[in-house]
Structures are given as structure tokens and as C-alpha cells.
Amino acid sequence: ASPDWAPARYLLGLARAQQDQWREAGAVFEALHEEALHETGALLGPYYAYQAARCRLRRGDAEGALAWAVRVPEVAVLGAEAMVIQMNALTGLQRWGEVASTAEQFLTRFPKGPGRIEVTFWQAESLRRLGRPAAVVAPLYRSIWAQAPGQSWAERSAERLEALAVAAKSPAAAAALRTYTAAEYGTRG
């Protein structure tokens, strides 16, 4: 086959993904990945696996997305993005313990990485759903509110903080959850 064939097929997969043809696009990337394992194009394998995972997630196949995302080596350029896909898939499957541990791994490895705000939100959400106290969960929601003004993650975090305040055992605890600090306003500004 021509050496231009794999890049052309990759572009075909991207074009199909752009048209929301997730199943067709995923089939292209999965086939390219399998071929890359046996050919000199193995360097592109992580890109194919990432795109295959993305397509699986977008078409609602969380288990398939997980299976493909783990094929992207952690040290690959797309390693952080693949972990975000894992996080979204685990969230969809409501595997909150795994969400919490994956979020912790991500935030340790990529403290300023892409998807950091989203991952922090899912870390807070998983801890909340695992029954952790507001004192553990609220600081995560507050940091999102402060660091991501104008983003939906900040709005969702503010809503979660209000829900924690409503559920608080005392008026003082509720007031503390509703009151942002000067430092948080400074970060937000």
C-alpha cells in the first residue's frame, strides 16, 4: 500500500467524526490502530487509539471508550486527553470510586493540564456521591468556581455548593458554604 494511504484514511476518519458519524469514524481509527501494530506506523498508534476512544464515547459506548483510552500510553502526547476520556466514560458508568482515583492520578500528573477543571469537577462529584463530607468536597467546587469564571463547570460547582449549603446541619455551616473568600474572588477576577 502507498505510504500516503494511512494519513489519507486518518483524515477520512476525522472528516467523518466532524460530521458526527461516530461509528464510521471509529471503525477507521480502530482499523488504523490494528494495522499500526504490525507496521512501521506504530508511532501513530496512540493517535488512532485516542480517536477510537473519542468516537466510542461520543456514540455512547462507555465500556468501549475505556478499552480504547487505556491503549494510549500515559507518556504519549495525548495521554492527558485520553485520561479525560476515561473520566467521562467512568462517570457515565457511575463507577465513582474509579472516577475519584483516576481524577487524583490525573491531577497529580497534570496539575495544569488540559481538562483540569473538568477533572476537578468530576473528582468533587465522585467524592460527593461516595458520601464524603462537605468539608472535603466543598473546597474542590470552590476552586472550580474561582478558577473557571464564565464556564459551565463554575456554574455547576456553584449549584453543588448551594445544594451542600441547603443540606448543611446548621445555619453557620450553610453560611460558610455560601460565602466566598477574598482569595477566591481574587482568583476569579
Coordinates of C-alpha atoms in Angstrom, one line a residue:
A1 CA 0.0 0.0 0.0
S2 CA 1.1 3.6 -0.6
P3 CA 2.7 5.4 2.3
D4 CA 0.0 8.1 1.8
W5 CA -2.8 5.6 2.4
A6 CA -2.8 5.7 6.2
P7 CA -2.7 9.5 6.5
A8 CA -5.5 9.8 4.0
R9 CA -7.6 7.3 6.0
Y10 CA -6.8 9.2 9.2
L11 CA -8.2 12.4 7.5
L12 CA -11.2 10.4 6.4
G13 CA -11.9 9.3 10.0
L14 CA -11.5 12.9 11.2
A15 CA -13.9 14.1 8.5
R16 CA -16.5 11.5 9.5
A17 CA -16.1 12.5 13.2
Q18 CA -16.6 16.1 12.2
Q19 CA -19.9 15.1 10.6
D20 CA -21.0 13.2 13.8
Q21 CA -20.6 9.8 12.1
W22 CA -19.0 8.4 15.2
R23 CA -19.4 4.7 14.3
E24 CA -17.9 5.1 10.8
A25 CA -15.1 7.3 12.1
G26 CA -14.3 4.9 14.9
A27 CA -14.1 2.0 12.5
V28 CA -11.5 3.8 10.5
F29 CA -9.4 4.6 13.6
E30 CA -9.7 1.2 15.1
A31 CA -8.6 -0.4 11.8
L32 CA -5.7 2.0 11.5
H33 CA -4.6 1.2 15.1
E34 CA -4.6 -2.6 14.4
E35 CA -2.6 -2.1 11.3
A36 CA -0.1 0.2 13.1
L37 CA 0.6 -2.6 15.5
H38 CA 2.0 -4.6 12.6
E39 CA 3.6 -1.9 10.5
T40 CA 6.1 0.9 10.8
G41 CA 3.3 3.3 11.6
A42 CA 3.3 2.2 15.2
L43 CA 4.3 5.8 16.2
L44 CA 0.8 6.9 15.3
G45 CA -0.9 4.1 17.2
P46 CA -1.6 6.3 20.2
Y47 CA -3.4 8.9 18.0
Y48 CA -5.5 6.2 16.4
A49 CA -6.4 4.7 19.8
Y50 CA -7.3 8.2 21.2
Q51 CA -9.6 8.9 18.2
A52 CA -11.2 5.5 18.5
A53 CA -11.8 6.1 22.2
R54 CA -13.3 9.5 21.5
C55 CA -15.6 8.0 18.9
R56 CA -16.7 5.3 21.2
L57 CA -17.5 7.8 23.9
R58 CA -19.4 10.1 21.6
R59 CA -21.6 7.3 20.3
G60 CA -22.4 6.3 23.9
D61 CA -20.2 3.2 24.3
A62 CA -18.5 4.0 27.6
E63 CA -17.0 0.5 28.0
G64 CA -15.5 0.7 24.5
A65 CA -14.2 4.1 25.2
L66 CA -12.4 2.8 28.3
A67 CA -11.0 -0.1 26.4
W68 CA -9.5 2.2 23.7
A69 CA -8.4 5.0 26.0
V70 CA -6.2 2.7 28.0
R71 CA -4.3 1.9 24.8
V72 CA -2.9 5.4 24.8
P73 CA 0.3 5.3 26.7
E74 CA 0.4 7.7 29.7
V75 CA 3.6 9.3 28.3
A76 CA 2.0 9.9 24.8
V77 CA 1.2 13.4 23.7
L78 CA -2.5 12.6 24.0
G79 CA -2.1 10.9 27.4
A80 CA -3.8 13.6 29.4
E81 CA -6.7 13.8 26.9
A82 CA -7.1 10.0 27.0
M83 CA -7.4 10.2 30.8
V84 CA -10.2 12.8 30.4
I85 CA -12.0 10.3 28.1
Q86 CA -11.5 7.6 30.7
M87 CA -13.0 10.0 33.3
N88 CA -16.0 10.7 31.2
A89 CA -16.6 7.0 30.5
L90 CA -16.3 6.1 34.1
T91 CA -18.7 8.9 35.0
G92 CA -21.2 7.6 32.5
L93 CA -20.9 4.2 34.1
Q94 CA -21.2 5.7 37.6
R95 CA -18.1 4.0 38.8
W96 CA -17.5 6.7 41.3
G97 CA -14.6 5.0 43.2
E98 CA -12.7 4.7 39.9
V99 CA -13.6 8.2 38.9
A100 CA -12.1 9.5 42.2
S101 CA -8.9 7.5 41.8
T102 CA -8.5 8.4 38.1
A103 CA -9.1 12.1 38.9
E104 CA -6.5 12.0 41.6
Q105 CA -3.9 10.4 39.2
F106 CA -4.7 13.0 36.5
L107 CA -4.4 16.0 38.8
T108 CA -1.1 14.6 40.2
R109 CA 0.4 14.0 36.8
F110 CA -1.1 17.1 35.0
P111 CA -1.8 19.8 37.7
K112 CA -2.1 22.4 35.0
G113 CA -3.1 20.1 32.1
P114 CA -5.9 20.3 29.7
G115 CA -9.2 19.3 31.2
R116 CA -8.0 20.1 34.7
I117 CA -11.2 22.0 35.6
E118 CA -13.5 19.2 34.3
V119 CA -11.5 16.6 36.0
T120 CA -11.6 18.5 39.3
F121 CA -15.4 18.8 39.0
W122 CA -15.7 15.0 38.4
Q123 CA -13.4 14.4 41.4
A124 CA -15.6 16.5 43.6
E125 CA -18.7 14.9 42.2
S126 CA -17.4 11.4 42.8
L127 CA -16.4 12.2 46.3
R128 CA -19.8 13.7 47.0
R129 CA -21.5 10.6 45.6
L130 CA -19.3 8.4 47.7
G131 CA -20.6 10.2 50.8
R132 CA -17.5 12.2 51.7
P133 CA -18.3 15.2 54.0
A134 CA -18.9 18.7 52.7
A135 CA -15.6 19.8 54.2
V136 CA -13.8 17.5 51.7
V137 CA -15.9 18.2 48.7
A138 CA -16.7 21.9 49.0
P139 CA -13.1 23.1 48.6
L140 CA -12.9 21.4 45.2
Y141 CA -16.2 23.0 44.0
R142 CA -15.0 26.4 45.3
S143 CA -11.7 26.1 43.4
I144 CA -13.5 25.4 40.2
W145 CA -15.8 28.4 40.8
A146 CA -12.8 30.6 41.4
Q147 CA -10.6 29.3 38.5
A148 CA -13.2 29.0 35.7
P149 CA -15.4 32.1 35.7
G150 CA -17.8 32.0 32.8
Q151 CA -17.5 28.3 32.2
S152 CA -20.4 25.9 32.8
W153 CA -18.1 24.0 35.3
A154 CA -18.2 27.1 37.6
E155 CA -21.9 27.4 37.3
R156 CA -22.4 23.7 38.1
S157 CA -20.0 24.0 41.0
A158 CA -21.9 26.9 42.5
E159 CA -25.1 24.9 42.2
R160 CA -23.5 21.9 44.0
L161 CA -22.2 24.3 46.7
E162 CA -25.7 25.6 47.2
A163 CA -27.1 22.1 47.4
L164 CA -24.5 21.4 50.1
A165 CA -25.5 24.5 51.9
V166 CA -29.2 23.6 51.9
A167 CA -28.3 20.1 53.3
A168 CA -26.0 21.6 56.0
K169 CA -26.8 20.7 59.6
S170 CA -26.5 24.3 60.9
P171 CA -27.1 27.8 59.6
A172 CA -23.5 28.6 60.3
A173 CA -22.3 25.7 58.2
A174 CA -24.7 26.8 55.4
A175 CA -23.5 30.4 55.6
A176 CA -19.8 29.2 55.4
L177 CA -20.6 27.2 52.2
R178 CA -22.3 30.2 50.6
T179 CA -19.6 32.7 51.4
Y180 CA -16.7 33.0 49.1
T181 CA -13.3 34.3 50.4
A182 CA -11.4 37.3 49.2
A183 CA -8.8 35.0 47.8
E184 CA -11.4 33.1 45.8
Y185 CA -12.8 36.4 44.4
G186 CA -9.2 37.4 43.6
T187 CA -8.6 34.2 41.7
R188 CA -11.9 34.5 39.9
G189 CA -11.1 38.1 38.9

